[in-house]
Short mmCIF file of N, CA, C and O in Angstrom, two decimals:
data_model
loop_
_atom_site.label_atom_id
_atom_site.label_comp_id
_atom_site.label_asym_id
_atom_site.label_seq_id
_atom_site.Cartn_x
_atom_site.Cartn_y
_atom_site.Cartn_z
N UNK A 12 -1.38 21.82 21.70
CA UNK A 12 -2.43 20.93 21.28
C UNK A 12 -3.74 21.48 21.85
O UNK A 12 -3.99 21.82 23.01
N UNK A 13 -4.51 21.48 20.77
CA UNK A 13 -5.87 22.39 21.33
C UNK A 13 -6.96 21.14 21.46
O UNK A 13 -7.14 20.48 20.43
N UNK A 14 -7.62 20.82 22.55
CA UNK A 14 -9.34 20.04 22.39
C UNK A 14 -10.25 20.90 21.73
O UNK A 14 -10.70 21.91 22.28
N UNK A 15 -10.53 20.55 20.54
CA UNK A 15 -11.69 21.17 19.44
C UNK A 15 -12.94 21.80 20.10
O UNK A 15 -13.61 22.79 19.81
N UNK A 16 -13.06 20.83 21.14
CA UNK A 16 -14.45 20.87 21.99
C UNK A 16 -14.45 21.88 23.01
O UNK A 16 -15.51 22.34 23.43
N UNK A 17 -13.29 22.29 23.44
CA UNK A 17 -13.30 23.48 24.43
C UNK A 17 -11.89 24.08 24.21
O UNK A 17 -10.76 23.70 24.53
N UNK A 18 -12.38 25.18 23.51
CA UNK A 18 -10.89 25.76 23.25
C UNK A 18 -9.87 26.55 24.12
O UNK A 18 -8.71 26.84 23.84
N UNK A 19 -10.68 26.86 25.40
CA UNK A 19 -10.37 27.64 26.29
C UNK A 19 -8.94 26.73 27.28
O UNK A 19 -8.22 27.22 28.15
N UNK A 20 -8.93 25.03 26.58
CA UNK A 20 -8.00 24.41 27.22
C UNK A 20 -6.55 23.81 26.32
O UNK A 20 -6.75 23.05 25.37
N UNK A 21 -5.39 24.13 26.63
CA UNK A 21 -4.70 23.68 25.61
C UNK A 21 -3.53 23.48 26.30
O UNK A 21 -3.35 24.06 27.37
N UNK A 22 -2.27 22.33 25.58
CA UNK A 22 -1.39 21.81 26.75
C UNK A 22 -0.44 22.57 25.13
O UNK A 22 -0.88 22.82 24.01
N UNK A 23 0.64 22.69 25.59
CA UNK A 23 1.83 22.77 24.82
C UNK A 23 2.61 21.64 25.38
O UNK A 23 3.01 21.45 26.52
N UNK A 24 2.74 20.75 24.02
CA UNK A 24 3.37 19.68 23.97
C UNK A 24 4.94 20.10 24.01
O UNK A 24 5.55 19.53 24.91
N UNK A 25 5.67 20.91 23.26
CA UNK A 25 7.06 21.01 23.17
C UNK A 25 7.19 22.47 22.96
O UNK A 25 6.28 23.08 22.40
N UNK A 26 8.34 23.12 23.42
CA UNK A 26 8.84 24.17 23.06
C UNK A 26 10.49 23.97 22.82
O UNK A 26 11.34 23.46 23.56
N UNK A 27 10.58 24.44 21.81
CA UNK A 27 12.59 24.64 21.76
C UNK A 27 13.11 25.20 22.87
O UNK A 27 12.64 26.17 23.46
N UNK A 28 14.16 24.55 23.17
CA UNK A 28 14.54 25.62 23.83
C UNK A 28 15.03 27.05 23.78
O UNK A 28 14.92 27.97 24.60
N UNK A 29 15.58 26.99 22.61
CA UNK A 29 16.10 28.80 22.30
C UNK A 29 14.79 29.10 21.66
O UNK A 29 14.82 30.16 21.03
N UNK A 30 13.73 28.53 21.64
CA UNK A 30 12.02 29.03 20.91
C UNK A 30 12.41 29.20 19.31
O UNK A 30 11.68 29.89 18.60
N UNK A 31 13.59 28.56 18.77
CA UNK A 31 13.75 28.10 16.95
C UNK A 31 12.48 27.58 16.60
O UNK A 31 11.96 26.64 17.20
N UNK A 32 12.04 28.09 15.80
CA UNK A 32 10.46 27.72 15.08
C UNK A 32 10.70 26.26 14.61
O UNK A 32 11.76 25.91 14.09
N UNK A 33 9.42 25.23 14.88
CA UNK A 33 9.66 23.89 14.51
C UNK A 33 9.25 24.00 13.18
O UNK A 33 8.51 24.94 12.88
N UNK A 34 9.56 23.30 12.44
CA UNK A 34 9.82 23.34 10.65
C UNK A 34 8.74 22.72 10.28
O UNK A 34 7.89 23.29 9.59
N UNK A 35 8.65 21.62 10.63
CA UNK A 35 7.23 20.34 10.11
C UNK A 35 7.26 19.16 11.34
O UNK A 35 8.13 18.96 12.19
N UNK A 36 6.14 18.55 11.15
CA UNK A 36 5.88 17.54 11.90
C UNK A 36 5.29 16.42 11.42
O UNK A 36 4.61 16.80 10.46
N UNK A 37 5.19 15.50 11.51
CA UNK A 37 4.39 14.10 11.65
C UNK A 37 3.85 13.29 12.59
O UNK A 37 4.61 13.05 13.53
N UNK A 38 2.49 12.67 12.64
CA UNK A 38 2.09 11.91 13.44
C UNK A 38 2.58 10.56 12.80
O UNK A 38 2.86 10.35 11.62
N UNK A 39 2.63 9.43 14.20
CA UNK A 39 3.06 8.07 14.02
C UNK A 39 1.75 7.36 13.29
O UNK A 39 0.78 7.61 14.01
N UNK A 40 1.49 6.85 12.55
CA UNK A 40 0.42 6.36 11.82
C UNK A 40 -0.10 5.02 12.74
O UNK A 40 -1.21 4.59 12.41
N UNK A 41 0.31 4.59 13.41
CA UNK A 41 0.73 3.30 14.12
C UNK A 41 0.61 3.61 15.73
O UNK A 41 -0.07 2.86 16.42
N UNK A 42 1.11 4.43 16.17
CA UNK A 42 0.82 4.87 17.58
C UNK A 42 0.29 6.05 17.68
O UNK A 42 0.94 6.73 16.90
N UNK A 43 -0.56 6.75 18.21
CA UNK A 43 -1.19 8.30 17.68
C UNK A 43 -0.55 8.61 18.80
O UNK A 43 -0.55 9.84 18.75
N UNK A 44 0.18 8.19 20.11
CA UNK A 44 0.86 9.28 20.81
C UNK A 44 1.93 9.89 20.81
O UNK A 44 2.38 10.80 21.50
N UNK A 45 2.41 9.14 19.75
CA UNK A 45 3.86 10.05 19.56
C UNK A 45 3.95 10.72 17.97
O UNK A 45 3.21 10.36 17.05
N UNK A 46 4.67 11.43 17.88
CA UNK A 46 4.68 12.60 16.43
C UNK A 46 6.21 12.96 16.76
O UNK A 46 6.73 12.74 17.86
N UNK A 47 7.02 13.68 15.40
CA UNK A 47 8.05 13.69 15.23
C UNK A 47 8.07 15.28 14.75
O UNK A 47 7.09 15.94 14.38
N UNK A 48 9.59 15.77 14.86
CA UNK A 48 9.65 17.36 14.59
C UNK A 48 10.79 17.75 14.42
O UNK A 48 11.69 17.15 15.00
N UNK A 49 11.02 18.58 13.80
CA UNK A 49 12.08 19.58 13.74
C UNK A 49 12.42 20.59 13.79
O UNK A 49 12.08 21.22 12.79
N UNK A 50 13.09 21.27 14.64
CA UNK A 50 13.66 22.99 14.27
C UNK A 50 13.99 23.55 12.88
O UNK A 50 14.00 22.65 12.03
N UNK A 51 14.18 24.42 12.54
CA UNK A 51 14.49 25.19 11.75
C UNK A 51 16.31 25.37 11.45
O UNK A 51 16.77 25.99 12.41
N UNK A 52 17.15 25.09 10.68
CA UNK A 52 18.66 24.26 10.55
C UNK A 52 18.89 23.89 11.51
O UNK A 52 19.61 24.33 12.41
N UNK A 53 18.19 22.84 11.41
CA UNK A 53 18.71 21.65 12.73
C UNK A 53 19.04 20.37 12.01
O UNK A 53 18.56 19.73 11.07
N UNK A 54 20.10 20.26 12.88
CA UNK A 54 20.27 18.70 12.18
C UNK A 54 19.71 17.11 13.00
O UNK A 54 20.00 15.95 12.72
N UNK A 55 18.89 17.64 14.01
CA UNK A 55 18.40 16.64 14.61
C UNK A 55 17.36 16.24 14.67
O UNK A 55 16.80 17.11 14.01
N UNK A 56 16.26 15.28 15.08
CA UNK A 56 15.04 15.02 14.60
C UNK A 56 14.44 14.79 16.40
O UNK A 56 14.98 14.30 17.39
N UNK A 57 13.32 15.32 16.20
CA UNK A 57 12.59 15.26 18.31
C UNK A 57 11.79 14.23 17.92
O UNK A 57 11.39 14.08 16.76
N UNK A 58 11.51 13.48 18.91
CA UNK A 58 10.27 12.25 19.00
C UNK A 58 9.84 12.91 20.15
O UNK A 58 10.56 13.19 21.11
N UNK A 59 8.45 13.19 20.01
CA UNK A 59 7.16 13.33 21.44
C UNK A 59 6.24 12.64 21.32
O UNK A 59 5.61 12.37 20.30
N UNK A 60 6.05 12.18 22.77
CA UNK A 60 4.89 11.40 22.95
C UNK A 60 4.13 12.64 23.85
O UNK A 60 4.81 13.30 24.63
N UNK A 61 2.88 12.90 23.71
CA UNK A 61 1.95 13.40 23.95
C UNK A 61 1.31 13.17 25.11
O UNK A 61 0.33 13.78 25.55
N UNK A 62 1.93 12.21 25.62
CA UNK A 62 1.35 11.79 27.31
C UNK A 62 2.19 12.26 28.27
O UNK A 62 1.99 12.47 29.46
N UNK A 63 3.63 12.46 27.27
CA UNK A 63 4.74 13.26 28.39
C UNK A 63 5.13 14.62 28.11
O UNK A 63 6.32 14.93 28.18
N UNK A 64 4.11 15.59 27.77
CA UNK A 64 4.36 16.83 27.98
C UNK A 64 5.81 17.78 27.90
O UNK A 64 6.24 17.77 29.05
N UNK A 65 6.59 18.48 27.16
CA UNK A 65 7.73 19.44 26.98
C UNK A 65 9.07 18.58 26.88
O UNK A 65 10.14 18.99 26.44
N UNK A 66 8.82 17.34 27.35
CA UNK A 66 10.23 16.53 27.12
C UNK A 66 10.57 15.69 25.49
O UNK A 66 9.61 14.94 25.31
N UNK A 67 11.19 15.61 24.76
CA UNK A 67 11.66 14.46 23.94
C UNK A 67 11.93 13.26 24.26
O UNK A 67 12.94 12.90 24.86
N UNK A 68 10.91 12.46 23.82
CA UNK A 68 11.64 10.89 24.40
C UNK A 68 12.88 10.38 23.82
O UNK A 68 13.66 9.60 24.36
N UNK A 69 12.95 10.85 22.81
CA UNK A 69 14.42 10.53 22.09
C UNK A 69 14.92 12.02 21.16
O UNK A 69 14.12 12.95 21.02
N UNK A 70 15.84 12.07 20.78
CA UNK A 70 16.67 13.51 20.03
C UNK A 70 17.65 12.36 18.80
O UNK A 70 18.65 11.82 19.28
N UNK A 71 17.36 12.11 17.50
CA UNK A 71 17.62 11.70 16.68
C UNK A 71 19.04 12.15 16.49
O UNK A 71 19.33 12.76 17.52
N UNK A 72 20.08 12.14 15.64
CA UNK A 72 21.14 12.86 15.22
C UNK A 72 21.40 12.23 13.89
O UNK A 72 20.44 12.12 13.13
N UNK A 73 22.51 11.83 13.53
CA UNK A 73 22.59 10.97 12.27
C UNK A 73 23.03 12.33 11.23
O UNK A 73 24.10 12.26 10.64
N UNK A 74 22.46 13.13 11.11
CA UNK A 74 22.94 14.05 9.85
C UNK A 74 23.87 14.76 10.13
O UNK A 74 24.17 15.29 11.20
N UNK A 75 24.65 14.76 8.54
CA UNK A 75 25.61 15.98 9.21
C UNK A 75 25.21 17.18 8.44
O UNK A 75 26.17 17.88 8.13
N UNK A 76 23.57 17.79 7.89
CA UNK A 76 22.84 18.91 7.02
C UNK A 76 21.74 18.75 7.82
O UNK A 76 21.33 17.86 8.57
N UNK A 77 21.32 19.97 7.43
CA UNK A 77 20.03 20.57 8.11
C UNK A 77 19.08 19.42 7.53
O UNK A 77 19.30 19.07 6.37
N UNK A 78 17.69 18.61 8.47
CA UNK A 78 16.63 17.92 8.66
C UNK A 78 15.64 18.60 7.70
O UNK A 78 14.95 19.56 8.06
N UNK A 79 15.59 18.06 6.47
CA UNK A 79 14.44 18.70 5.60
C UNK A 79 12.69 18.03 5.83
O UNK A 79 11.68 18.72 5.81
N UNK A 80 12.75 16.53 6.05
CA UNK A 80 11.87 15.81 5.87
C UNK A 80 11.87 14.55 7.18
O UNK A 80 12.89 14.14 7.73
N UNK A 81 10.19 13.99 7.56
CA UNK A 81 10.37 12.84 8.19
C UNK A 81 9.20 12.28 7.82
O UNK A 81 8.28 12.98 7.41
N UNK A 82 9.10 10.77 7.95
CA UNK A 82 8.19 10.44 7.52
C UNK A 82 7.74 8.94 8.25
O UNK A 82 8.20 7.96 7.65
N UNK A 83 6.97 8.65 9.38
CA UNK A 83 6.75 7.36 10.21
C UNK A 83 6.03 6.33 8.70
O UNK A 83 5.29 6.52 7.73
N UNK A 84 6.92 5.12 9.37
CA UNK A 84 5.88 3.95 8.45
C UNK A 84 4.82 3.60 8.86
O UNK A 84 4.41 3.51 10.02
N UNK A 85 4.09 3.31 7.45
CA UNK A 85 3.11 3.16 7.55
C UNK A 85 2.16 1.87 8.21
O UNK A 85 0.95 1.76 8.43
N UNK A 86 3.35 0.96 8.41
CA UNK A 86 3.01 -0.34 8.77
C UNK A 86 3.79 -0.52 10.10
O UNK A 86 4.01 -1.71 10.35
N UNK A 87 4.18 0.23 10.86
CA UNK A 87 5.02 0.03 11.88
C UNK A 87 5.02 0.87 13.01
O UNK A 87 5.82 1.78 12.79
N UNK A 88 4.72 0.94 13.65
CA UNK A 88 4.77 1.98 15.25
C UNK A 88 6.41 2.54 15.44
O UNK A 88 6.76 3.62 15.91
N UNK A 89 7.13 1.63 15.01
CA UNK A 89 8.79 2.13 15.46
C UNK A 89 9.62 2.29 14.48
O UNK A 89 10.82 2.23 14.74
N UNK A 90 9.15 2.55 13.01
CA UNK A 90 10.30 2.56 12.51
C UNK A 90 10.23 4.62 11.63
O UNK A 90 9.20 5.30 11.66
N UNK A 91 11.24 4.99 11.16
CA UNK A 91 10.96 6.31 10.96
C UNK A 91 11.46 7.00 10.12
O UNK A 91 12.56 7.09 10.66
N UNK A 92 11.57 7.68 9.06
CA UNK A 92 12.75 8.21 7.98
C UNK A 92 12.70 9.46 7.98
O UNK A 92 11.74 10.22 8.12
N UNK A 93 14.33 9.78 7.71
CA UNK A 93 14.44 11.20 8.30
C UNK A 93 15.57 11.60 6.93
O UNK A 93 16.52 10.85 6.72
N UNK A 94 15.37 12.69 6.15
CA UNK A 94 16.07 13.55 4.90
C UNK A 94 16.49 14.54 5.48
O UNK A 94 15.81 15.04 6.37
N UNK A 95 17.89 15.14 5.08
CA UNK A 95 18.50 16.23 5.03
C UNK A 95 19.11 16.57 3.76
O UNK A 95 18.91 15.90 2.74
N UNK A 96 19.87 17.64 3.79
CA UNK A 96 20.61 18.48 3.39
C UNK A 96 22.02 17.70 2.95
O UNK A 96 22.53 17.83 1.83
N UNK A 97 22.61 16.79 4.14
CA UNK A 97 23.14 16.36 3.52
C UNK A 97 22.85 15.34 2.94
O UNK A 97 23.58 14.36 3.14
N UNK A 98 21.91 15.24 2.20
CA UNK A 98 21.86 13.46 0.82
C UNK A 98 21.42 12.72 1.31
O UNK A 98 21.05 11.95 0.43
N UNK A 99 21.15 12.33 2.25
CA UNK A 99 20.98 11.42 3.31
C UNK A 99 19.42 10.91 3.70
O UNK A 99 18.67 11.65 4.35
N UNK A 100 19.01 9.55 3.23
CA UNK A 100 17.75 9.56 4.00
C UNK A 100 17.87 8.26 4.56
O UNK A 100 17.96 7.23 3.90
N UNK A 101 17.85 8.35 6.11
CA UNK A 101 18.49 7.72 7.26
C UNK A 101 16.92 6.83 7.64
O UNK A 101 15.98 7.63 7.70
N UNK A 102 16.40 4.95 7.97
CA UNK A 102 16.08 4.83 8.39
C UNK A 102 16.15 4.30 9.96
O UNK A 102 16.72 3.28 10.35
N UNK A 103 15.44 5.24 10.71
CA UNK A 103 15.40 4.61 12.33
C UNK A 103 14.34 3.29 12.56
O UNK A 103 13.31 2.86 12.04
N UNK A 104 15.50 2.85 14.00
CA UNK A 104 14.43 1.93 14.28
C UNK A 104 14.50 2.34 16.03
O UNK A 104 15.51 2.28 16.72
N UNK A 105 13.01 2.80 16.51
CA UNK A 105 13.15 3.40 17.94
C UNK A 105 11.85 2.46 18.44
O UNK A 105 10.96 3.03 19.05
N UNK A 106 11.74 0.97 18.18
CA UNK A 106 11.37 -0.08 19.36
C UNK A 106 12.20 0.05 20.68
O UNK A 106 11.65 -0.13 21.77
N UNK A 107 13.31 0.32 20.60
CA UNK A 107 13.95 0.07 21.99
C UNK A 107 14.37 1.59 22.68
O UNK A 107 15.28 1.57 23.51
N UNK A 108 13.82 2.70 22.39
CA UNK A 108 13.84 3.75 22.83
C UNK A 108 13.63 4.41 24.18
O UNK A 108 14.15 5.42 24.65
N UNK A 109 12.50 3.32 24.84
CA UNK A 109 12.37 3.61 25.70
C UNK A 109 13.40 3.09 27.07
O UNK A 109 13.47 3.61 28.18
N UNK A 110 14.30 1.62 26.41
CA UNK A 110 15.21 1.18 27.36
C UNK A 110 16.59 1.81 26.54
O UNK A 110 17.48 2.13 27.32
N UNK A 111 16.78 1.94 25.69
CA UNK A 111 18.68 2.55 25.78
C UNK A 111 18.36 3.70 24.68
O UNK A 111 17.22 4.00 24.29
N UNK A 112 19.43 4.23 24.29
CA UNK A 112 19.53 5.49 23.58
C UNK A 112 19.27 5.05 22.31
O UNK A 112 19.52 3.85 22.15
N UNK A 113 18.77 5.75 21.20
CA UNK A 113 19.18 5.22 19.27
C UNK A 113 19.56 5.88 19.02
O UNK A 113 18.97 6.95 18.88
N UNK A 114 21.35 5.66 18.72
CA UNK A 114 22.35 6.76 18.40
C UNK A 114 22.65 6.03 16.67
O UNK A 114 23.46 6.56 15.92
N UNK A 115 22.00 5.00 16.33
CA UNK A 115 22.44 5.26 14.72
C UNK A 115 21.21 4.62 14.21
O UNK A 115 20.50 4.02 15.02
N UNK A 116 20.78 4.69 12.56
CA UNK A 116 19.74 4.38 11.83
C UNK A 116 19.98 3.29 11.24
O UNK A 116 21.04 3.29 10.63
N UNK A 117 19.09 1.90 11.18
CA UNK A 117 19.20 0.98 10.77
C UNK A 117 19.52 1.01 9.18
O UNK A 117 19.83 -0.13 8.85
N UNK A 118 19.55 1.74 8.28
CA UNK A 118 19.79 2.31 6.59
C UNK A 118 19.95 3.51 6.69
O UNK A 118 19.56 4.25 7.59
N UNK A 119 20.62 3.81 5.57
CA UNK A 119 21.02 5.13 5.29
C UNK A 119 20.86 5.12 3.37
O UNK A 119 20.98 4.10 2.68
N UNK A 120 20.68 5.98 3.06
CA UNK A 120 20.76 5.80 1.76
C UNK A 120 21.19 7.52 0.96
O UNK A 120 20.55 8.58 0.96
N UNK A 121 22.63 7.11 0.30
CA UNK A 121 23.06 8.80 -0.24
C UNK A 121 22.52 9.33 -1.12
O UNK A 121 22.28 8.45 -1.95
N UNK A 122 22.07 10.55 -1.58
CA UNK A 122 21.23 11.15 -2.82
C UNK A 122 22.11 11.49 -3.50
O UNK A 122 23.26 11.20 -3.19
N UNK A 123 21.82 12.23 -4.67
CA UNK A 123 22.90 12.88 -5.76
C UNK A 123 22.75 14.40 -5.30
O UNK A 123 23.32 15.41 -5.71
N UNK A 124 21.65 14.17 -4.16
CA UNK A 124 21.81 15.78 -4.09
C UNK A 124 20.93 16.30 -2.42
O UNK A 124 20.66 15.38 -1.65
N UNK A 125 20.65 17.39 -2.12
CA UNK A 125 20.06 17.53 -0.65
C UNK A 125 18.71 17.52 -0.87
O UNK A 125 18.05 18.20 -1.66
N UNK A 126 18.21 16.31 0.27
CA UNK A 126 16.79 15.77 -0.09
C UNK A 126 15.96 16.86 0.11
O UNK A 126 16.49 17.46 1.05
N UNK A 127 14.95 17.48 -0.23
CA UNK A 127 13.98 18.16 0.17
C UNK A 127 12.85 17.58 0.73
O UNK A 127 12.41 18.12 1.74
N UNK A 128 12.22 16.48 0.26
CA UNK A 128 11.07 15.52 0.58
C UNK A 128 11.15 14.38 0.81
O UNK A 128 12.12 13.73 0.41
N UNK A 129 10.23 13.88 1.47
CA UNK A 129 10.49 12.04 1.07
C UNK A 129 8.75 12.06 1.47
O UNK A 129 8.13 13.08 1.80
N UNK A 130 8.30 11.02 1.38
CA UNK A 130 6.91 10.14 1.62
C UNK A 130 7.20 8.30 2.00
O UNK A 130 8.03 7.73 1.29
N UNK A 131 6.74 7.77 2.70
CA UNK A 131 6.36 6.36 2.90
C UNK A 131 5.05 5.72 2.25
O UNK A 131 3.94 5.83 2.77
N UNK A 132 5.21 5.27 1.46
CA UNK A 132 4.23 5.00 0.55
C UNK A 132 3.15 3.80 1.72
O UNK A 132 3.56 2.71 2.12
N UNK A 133 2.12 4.25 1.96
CA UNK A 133 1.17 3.68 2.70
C UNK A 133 0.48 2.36 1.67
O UNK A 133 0.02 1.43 2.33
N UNK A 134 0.39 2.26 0.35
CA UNK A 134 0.18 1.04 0.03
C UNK A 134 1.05 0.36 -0.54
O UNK A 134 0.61 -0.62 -1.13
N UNK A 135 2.08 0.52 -0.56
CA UNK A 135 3.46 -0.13 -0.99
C UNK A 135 4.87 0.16 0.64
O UNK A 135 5.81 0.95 0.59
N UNK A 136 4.55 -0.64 1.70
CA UNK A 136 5.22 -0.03 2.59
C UNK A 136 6.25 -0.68 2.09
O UNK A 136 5.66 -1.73 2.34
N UNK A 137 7.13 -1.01 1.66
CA UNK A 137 8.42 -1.19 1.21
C UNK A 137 8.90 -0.43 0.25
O UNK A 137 9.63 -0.87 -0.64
N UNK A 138 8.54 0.77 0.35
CA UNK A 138 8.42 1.83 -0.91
C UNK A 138 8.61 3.09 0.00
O UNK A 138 7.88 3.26 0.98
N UNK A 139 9.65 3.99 -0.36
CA UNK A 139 10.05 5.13 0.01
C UNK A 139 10.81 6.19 -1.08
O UNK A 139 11.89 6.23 -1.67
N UNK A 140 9.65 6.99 -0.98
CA UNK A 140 10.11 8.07 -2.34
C UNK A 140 11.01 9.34 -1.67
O UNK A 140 10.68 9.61 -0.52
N UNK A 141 12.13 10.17 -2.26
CA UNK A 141 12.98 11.24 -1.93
C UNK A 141 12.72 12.34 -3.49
O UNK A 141 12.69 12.11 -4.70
N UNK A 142 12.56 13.57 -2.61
CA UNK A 142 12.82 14.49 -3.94
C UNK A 142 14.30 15.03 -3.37
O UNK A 142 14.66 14.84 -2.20
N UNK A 143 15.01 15.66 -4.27
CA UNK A 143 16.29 16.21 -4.68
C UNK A 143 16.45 16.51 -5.77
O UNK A 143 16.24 15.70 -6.68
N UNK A 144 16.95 18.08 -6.03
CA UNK A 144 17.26 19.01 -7.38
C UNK A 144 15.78 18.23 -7.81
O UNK A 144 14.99 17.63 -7.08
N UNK A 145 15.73 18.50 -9.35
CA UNK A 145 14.67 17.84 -10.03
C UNK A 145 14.56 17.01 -10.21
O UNK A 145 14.07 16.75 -11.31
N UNK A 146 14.92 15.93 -9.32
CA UNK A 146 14.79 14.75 -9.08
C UNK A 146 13.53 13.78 -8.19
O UNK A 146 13.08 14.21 -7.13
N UNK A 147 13.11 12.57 -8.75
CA UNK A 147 12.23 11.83 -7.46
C UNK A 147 12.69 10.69 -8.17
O UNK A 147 12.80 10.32 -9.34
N UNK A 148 13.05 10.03 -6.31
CA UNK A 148 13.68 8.44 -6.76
C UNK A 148 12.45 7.91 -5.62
O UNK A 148 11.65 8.57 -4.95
N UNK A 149 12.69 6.48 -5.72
CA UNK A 149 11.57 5.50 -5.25
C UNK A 149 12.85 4.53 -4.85
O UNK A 149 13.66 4.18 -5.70
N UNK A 150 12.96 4.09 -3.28
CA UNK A 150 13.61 3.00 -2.61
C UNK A 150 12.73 2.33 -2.54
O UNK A 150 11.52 2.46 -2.39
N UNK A 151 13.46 1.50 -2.66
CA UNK A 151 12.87 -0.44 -1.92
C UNK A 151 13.93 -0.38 -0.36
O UNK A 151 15.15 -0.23 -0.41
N UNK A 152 13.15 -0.52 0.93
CA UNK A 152 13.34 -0.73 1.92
C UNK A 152 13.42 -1.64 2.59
O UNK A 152 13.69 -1.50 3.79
#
C-alpha cells in the first residue's frame, strides 16, 4: 500500500506465503479497512484488515475449485461472495470473525458451470449476478 503523497513510504499489507501471485482483490464498500484476496489456484479466500499488517483475519474455505471471483455487499460491512471453479457462489457472513472462526457460508448457490465472475449489484443489493460458459444469471439473495 503506497501514500500517494510520499511515495518513498509504503507498508506491505500481505504476502503469500510461498509468494503465489494474488489473483484479484476487493475493498469492503462498508468498512474501508478490510479488502479481500486471492492466490492464484487457490481455493481459499484471505480477509485483511489494513490496520493489522501481513496477517489474515480470517482464511475463507468452502470451495472445492479454484476462487475465481469476490465481491463485498454493498449494503453491509460483513457479508461477502465468493465464485469458483467449482459452480459455486458461496455467501459469507464474517460479523462474528473476530470472536470464533467462519468455517461455512450462510448460501451457497450451484451454477451449470465454473463461475468466472460475479458483481453485487450496488442499487439492487438483493441482486447478485454470476458469469459461467456463456452464461449471466442474476440471484435474488
Amino acid at each position: 500500500m503506497f501514500d500517494l503523497r510520499s511515495l518513498e513510504h509504503s507498508t506491505i499489507i500481505y504476502e503469500s506465503p510461498n509468494l503465489d501471485p494474488l489473483l484479484r482483490l476487493a475493498w469492503n464498500k462498508q468498512d474501508a479497512h478490510y479488502l479481500s484476496t486471492f492466490m492464484v489456484d487457490s481455493r481459499r479466500t484471505i480477509i485483511l484488515d489494513i490496520r493489522m499488517p501481513s496477517l489474515p483475519v480470517v482464511e475463507l474455505g468452502g470451495h472445492a475449485g479454484c476462487v475465481n471471483a469476490t465481491a463485498w455487499a454493498p449494503h453491509s460491512s460483513c457479508h461477502l461472495c465468493t465464485a469458483g471453479d467449482d459452480s459455486q457462489a458461496l455467501i459469507w457472513d464474517l460479523s462474528q470473525m473476530s470472536k470464533r472462526p467462519v468455517e461455512d457460508p450462510i448460501l451457497a448457490y450451484n451454477a451449470d458451470g465454473e463461475i468466472n465472475n460475479l458483481q453485487w449489484s450496488k442499487s439492487q443489493p438483493d441482486w447478485v449476478s454470476i458469469a459461467f460458459a456463456d452464461k449471466l444469471q442474476i440471484l435474488r439473495v
